Amino acid sequence: RARVGRPRLARAVRRSARALEQVAQPLRQLRARERLLQQRDVRAQPTVRRQHVGGVARDEQHAHVGVELEHLARIEVSGRPQLYCTGRDISARQAQERALFESRRLHEEAQRIAHLGHWHLDHRTQQLRWSDETYRIFGVDPAGFEPSYAALLERVHPDDRAVVDAAYGQSVATRTPYCVDHRLITPAGAVRWVSERGETSYDDAGPVTSTGTVTDVTERRRAEDAQAQLRAQLQATQRLESIGRLAGG
C-alpha cells in the first residue's frame, strides 16, 4: 500500500502547524473542517501513519495554546488527494503536568533537605516502594537495588535487627503505629542512625498496606553520644576531686 515518506510527512506536519498559527481559533476551524468532510464526497484511503505531534497555536488574545495533531492519514475529497489530520487543545493537560512535576520536585527537594524518606508496602503483592531519599539514606542505587522487607532487614545493624523486626510485627498484629530508632549499614560500610515510623491500614481480610517514614538522625545521635561522654568525664573528674579532698583531710 502507499506510504508517505518521512520528509514528506514532516513537511505536511509543518504545513499543518503553520495553518494553525494563522487562525484565531484553530480548534473551531478543525471541527468545521470535519463537518465539511462529512457533507462532501469523501473517500478515505488506509491510514498511512498515526502520529502525535506537539505544537503551539495562537488564540485571539495572542496567547500560546498547546495543540496535539493526530490521526494523520491520506484521503480524497471530491477526487483531490489531501493529507488530513485532527487536532485538540491540550493546554490544560500540559498545565496540570507542569504543576504535578513542580509539586513532586519540591516534595523531593524538601525530603532531601530534611533527610526524610518514605516507603509503602503492599501486603497483597509484597511490593515495597521507596522514595528517592530513602535510597540515599540506605546508600543504595535505585537502578541496582530492589527494595523488599527482607532486603531492608539485611541492611539493619545485626544488633538492632531483632528489635526492628519485632517492632514492625507487633505494630501489624496489634494495629497500632510504631516508632523505632536503629542503626543501618550502607554498602560502603558506613553506620547510620535512623528513626523509623510506620502504620498499617486494614480491611476485613487483614492488613492491606503499610506506610512509613525513615529519617537520618546520625548527626543528632553523634551529638547525643558526645554529650553523654562529656557528662561521664565530668562525673569521673568530680569523683576524683571528692576522693582527693577526703584523702587530704
XYZ file of C-alpha atoms in Angstrom:
249
model
C 0.000 0.000 0.000
C 1.064 3.586 -0.468
C 3.204 5.150 2.253
C 4.201 8.707 2.948
C 7.966 9.274 3.226
C 9.401 10.833 6.377
C 10.457 14.126 4.660
C 7.056 14.451 3.041
C 5.373 13.624 6.331
C 7.462 16.233 8.150
C 6.604 18.898 5.555
C 2.928 18.049 5.900
C 3.107 18.380 9.671
C 4.869 21.762 9.382
C 2.230 22.995 6.947
C -0.477 21.959 9.391
C 1.262 23.782 12.247
C 1.633 26.964 10.160
C -2.027 26.801 9.255
C -2.957 26.594 12.898
C -0.801 29.669 13.655
C -2.717 31.733 11.114
C -6.191 31.216 12.519
C -7.679 32.814 15.592
C -9.435 29.693 16.840
C -7.649 26.653 15.377
C -9.748 24.051 17.106
C -13.024 25.518 15.842
C -11.605 25.556 12.333
C -10.655 21.893 12.603
C -14.126 20.931 13.824
C -15.695 22.924 10.986
C -13.392 21.057 8.582
C -14.582 17.734 9.966
C -18.250 18.710 9.451
C -17.457 19.799 5.886
C -15.799 16.487 5.096
C -18.839 14.631 6.362
C -21.093 16.602 4.000
C -18.943 16.129 0.879
C -17.905 13.147 -1.162
C -15.009 11.809 0.894
C -13.190 8.574 0.107
C -10.615 7.737 2.786
C -7.534 5.714 1.929
C -5.979 3.364 4.509
C -4.282 5.297 7.273
C -0.637 5.728 6.406
C 0.536 6.656 9.887
C -0.857 7.768 13.206
C 1.396 10.194 14.967
C 1.048 12.627 17.861
C 2.780 15.905 17.110
C 3.151 18.651 19.697
C 2.737 22.222 18.528
C 1.503 25.634 19.568
C -1.118 27.923 18.103
C -2.275 31.427 18.972
C -5.785 32.318 20.035
C -7.480 35.674 19.618
C -5.629 37.089 22.668
C -2.289 36.076 21.093
C -1.624 33.550 23.864
C 0.107 30.284 23.053
C -2.161 27.239 23.085
C -0.831 23.676 23.166
C -2.150 21.643 20.235
C -1.784 17.928 19.587
C -2.127 16.713 15.989
C -3.202 13.112 15.496
C -4.774 10.643 13.094
C -2.581 11.639 10.151
C -3.984 9.996 7.008
C -4.188 10.424 3.223
C -7.726 10.925 1.915
C -9.520 12.032 -1.250
C -12.044 14.895 -1.199
C -14.080 15.198 -4.403
C -11.329 13.412 -6.290
C -8.498 15.544 -4.891
C -5.879 13.836 -2.681
C -5.279 15.564 0.627
C -3.412 14.910 3.817
C -5.829 15.102 6.754
C -5.282 15.300 10.495
C -7.228 16.369 13.553
C -6.080 18.487 16.467
C -7.100 19.167 20.021
C -6.255 21.712 22.672
C -4.015 20.145 25.321
C -3.108 23.364 27.149
C -4.986 22.362 30.320
C -3.355 18.951 30.369
C 0.084 20.460 29.879
C -0.535 22.935 32.707
C -1.577 20.097 35.016
C 1.508 18.071 34.066
C 3.783 21.046 34.777
C 2.085 21.676 38.130
C 2.374 17.995 39.076
C 6.039 17.896 38.076
C 6.817 21.036 40.091
C 4.933 19.721 43.136
C 6.861 16.450 43.008
C 10.164 18.288 42.560
C 9.520 20.476 45.606
C 8.432 17.438 47.635
C 11.610 15.537 46.782
C 13.758 18.602 47.466
C 12.159 19.035 50.891
C 12.802 15.372 51.709
C 16.441 15.706 50.638
C 16.988 18.774 52.825
C 15.285 17.184 55.848
C 16.915 13.749 55.244
C 13.403 12.329 55.382
C 12.385 9.419 53.172
C 9.172 7.441 52.935
C 8.163 3.895 51.998
C 4.996 1.989 51.098
C 4.433 -1.784 51.389
C 1.574 -3.604 49.657
C 0.788 -6.698 51.765
C -1.100 -8.376 48.903
C 1.788 -8.256 46.441
C 4.635 -7.749 48.940
C 5.830 -4.885 46.734
C 7.834 -2.304 48.669
C 8.330 1.184 47.198
C 10.926 3.674 48.421
C 11.254 7.377 47.793
C 14.473 8.737 46.299
C 15.623 9.995 49.699
C 15.113 6.555 51.254
C 17.510 5.111 48.683
C 20.025 7.841 49.542
C 19.721 7.183 53.282
C 20.379 3.469 52.780
C 23.218 4.286 50.382
C 21.918 2.128 47.523
C 21.339 2.825 43.836
C 17.683 2.534 42.695
C 18.867 1.107 39.366
C 20.592 -1.855 41.005
C 18.571 -2.476 44.172
C 15.101 -3.987 44.511
C 13.589 -2.961 47.876
C 11.882 -5.641 49.959
C 11.308 -6.255 53.641
C 13.974 -8.974 53.706
C 16.469 -6.712 51.908
C 15.713 -3.940 54.414
C 16.436 -6.203 57.392
C 19.711 -7.275 55.811
C 20.891 -3.647 55.939
C 19.830 -3.109 59.539
C 22.708 -3.406 62.030
C 22.851 -7.028 63.315
C 22.449 -5.858 66.933
C 19.247 -3.960 66.027
C 17.678 -6.388 63.554
C 15.545 -8.334 66.025
C 14.280 -5.122 67.657
C 13.220 -3.645 64.298
C 11.512 -6.854 63.154
C 9.655 -7.184 66.475
C 8.528 -3.537 66.470
C 7.077 -3.825 62.962
C 5.498 -7.246 63.550
C 3.844 -6.135 66.782
C 2.560 -2.994 65.085
C 0.849 -5.006 62.340
C -0.544 -7.560 64.803
C -1.925 -5.007 67.261
C -2.990 -2.464 64.613
C -1.022 0.335 66.276
C 1.600 2.722 64.840
C 5.227 2.109 65.732
C 8.407 4.141 66.117
C 11.895 2.700 66.472
C 15.414 4.119 66.261
C 18.038 1.775 64.873
C 21.306 1.591 63.018
C 21.834 0.529 59.433
C 24.964 -0.331 57.495
C 25.422 1.044 53.961
C 27.136 -0.971 51.210
C 30.203 1.256 51.760
C 30.356 0.130 55.399
C 29.139 3.381 56.976
C 26.948 3.100 60.055
C 23.950 5.435 60.194
C 21.264 6.020 62.776
C 17.691 6.325 61.509
C 14.330 6.942 63.132
C 11.578 4.877 61.543
C 7.838 5.375 61.927
C 5.009 3.464 60.314
C 1.403 2.366 60.423
C -0.791 -0.153 58.601
C -4.240 0.012 57.008
C -6.612 -2.968 57.058
C -9.742 -4.397 55.522
C -11.899 -7.345 56.609
C -9.280 -9.814 55.356
C -6.387 -8.274 57.274
C -3.510 -5.844 56.556
C -3.618 -4.083 53.181
C -0.779 -1.565 53.111
C 1.905 -0.268 55.460
C 3.254 3.251 55.062
C 6.072 4.909 56.923
C 8.945 7.338 57.070
C 12.649 6.962 57.718
C 14.742 9.897 58.932
C 18.526 10.049 59.037
C 19.339 11.088 62.637
C 23.034 10.185 62.539
C 24.241 13.692 63.387
C 21.780 14.001 66.268
C 22.861 10.663 67.736
C 26.531 11.580 67.423
C 25.878 14.842 69.249
C 23.971 12.990 71.959
C 26.802 10.439 72.320
C 29.372 13.243 72.556
C 27.335 14.960 75.269
C 26.993 11.667 77.164
C 30.767 11.171 77.048
C 31.366 14.705 78.345
C 28.931 14.144 81.200
C 30.643 10.852 82.060
C 34.053 12.524 82.026
C 32.765 15.365 84.200
C 31.276 12.933 86.693
C 34.538 10.942 86.791
C 36.509 14.149 87.401
C 34.168 15.208 90.194
C 34.514 11.802 91.872
C 38.316 12.045 91.731
C 38.205 15.528 93.216
C 35.970 14.280 96.039
C 38.330 11.384 96.752
C 41.289 13.787 96.745
C 39.605 16.097 99.248
C 38.749 13.188 101.526
C 42.296 11.822 101.313
C 43.749 15.270 102.098
C 41.634 15.574 105.185
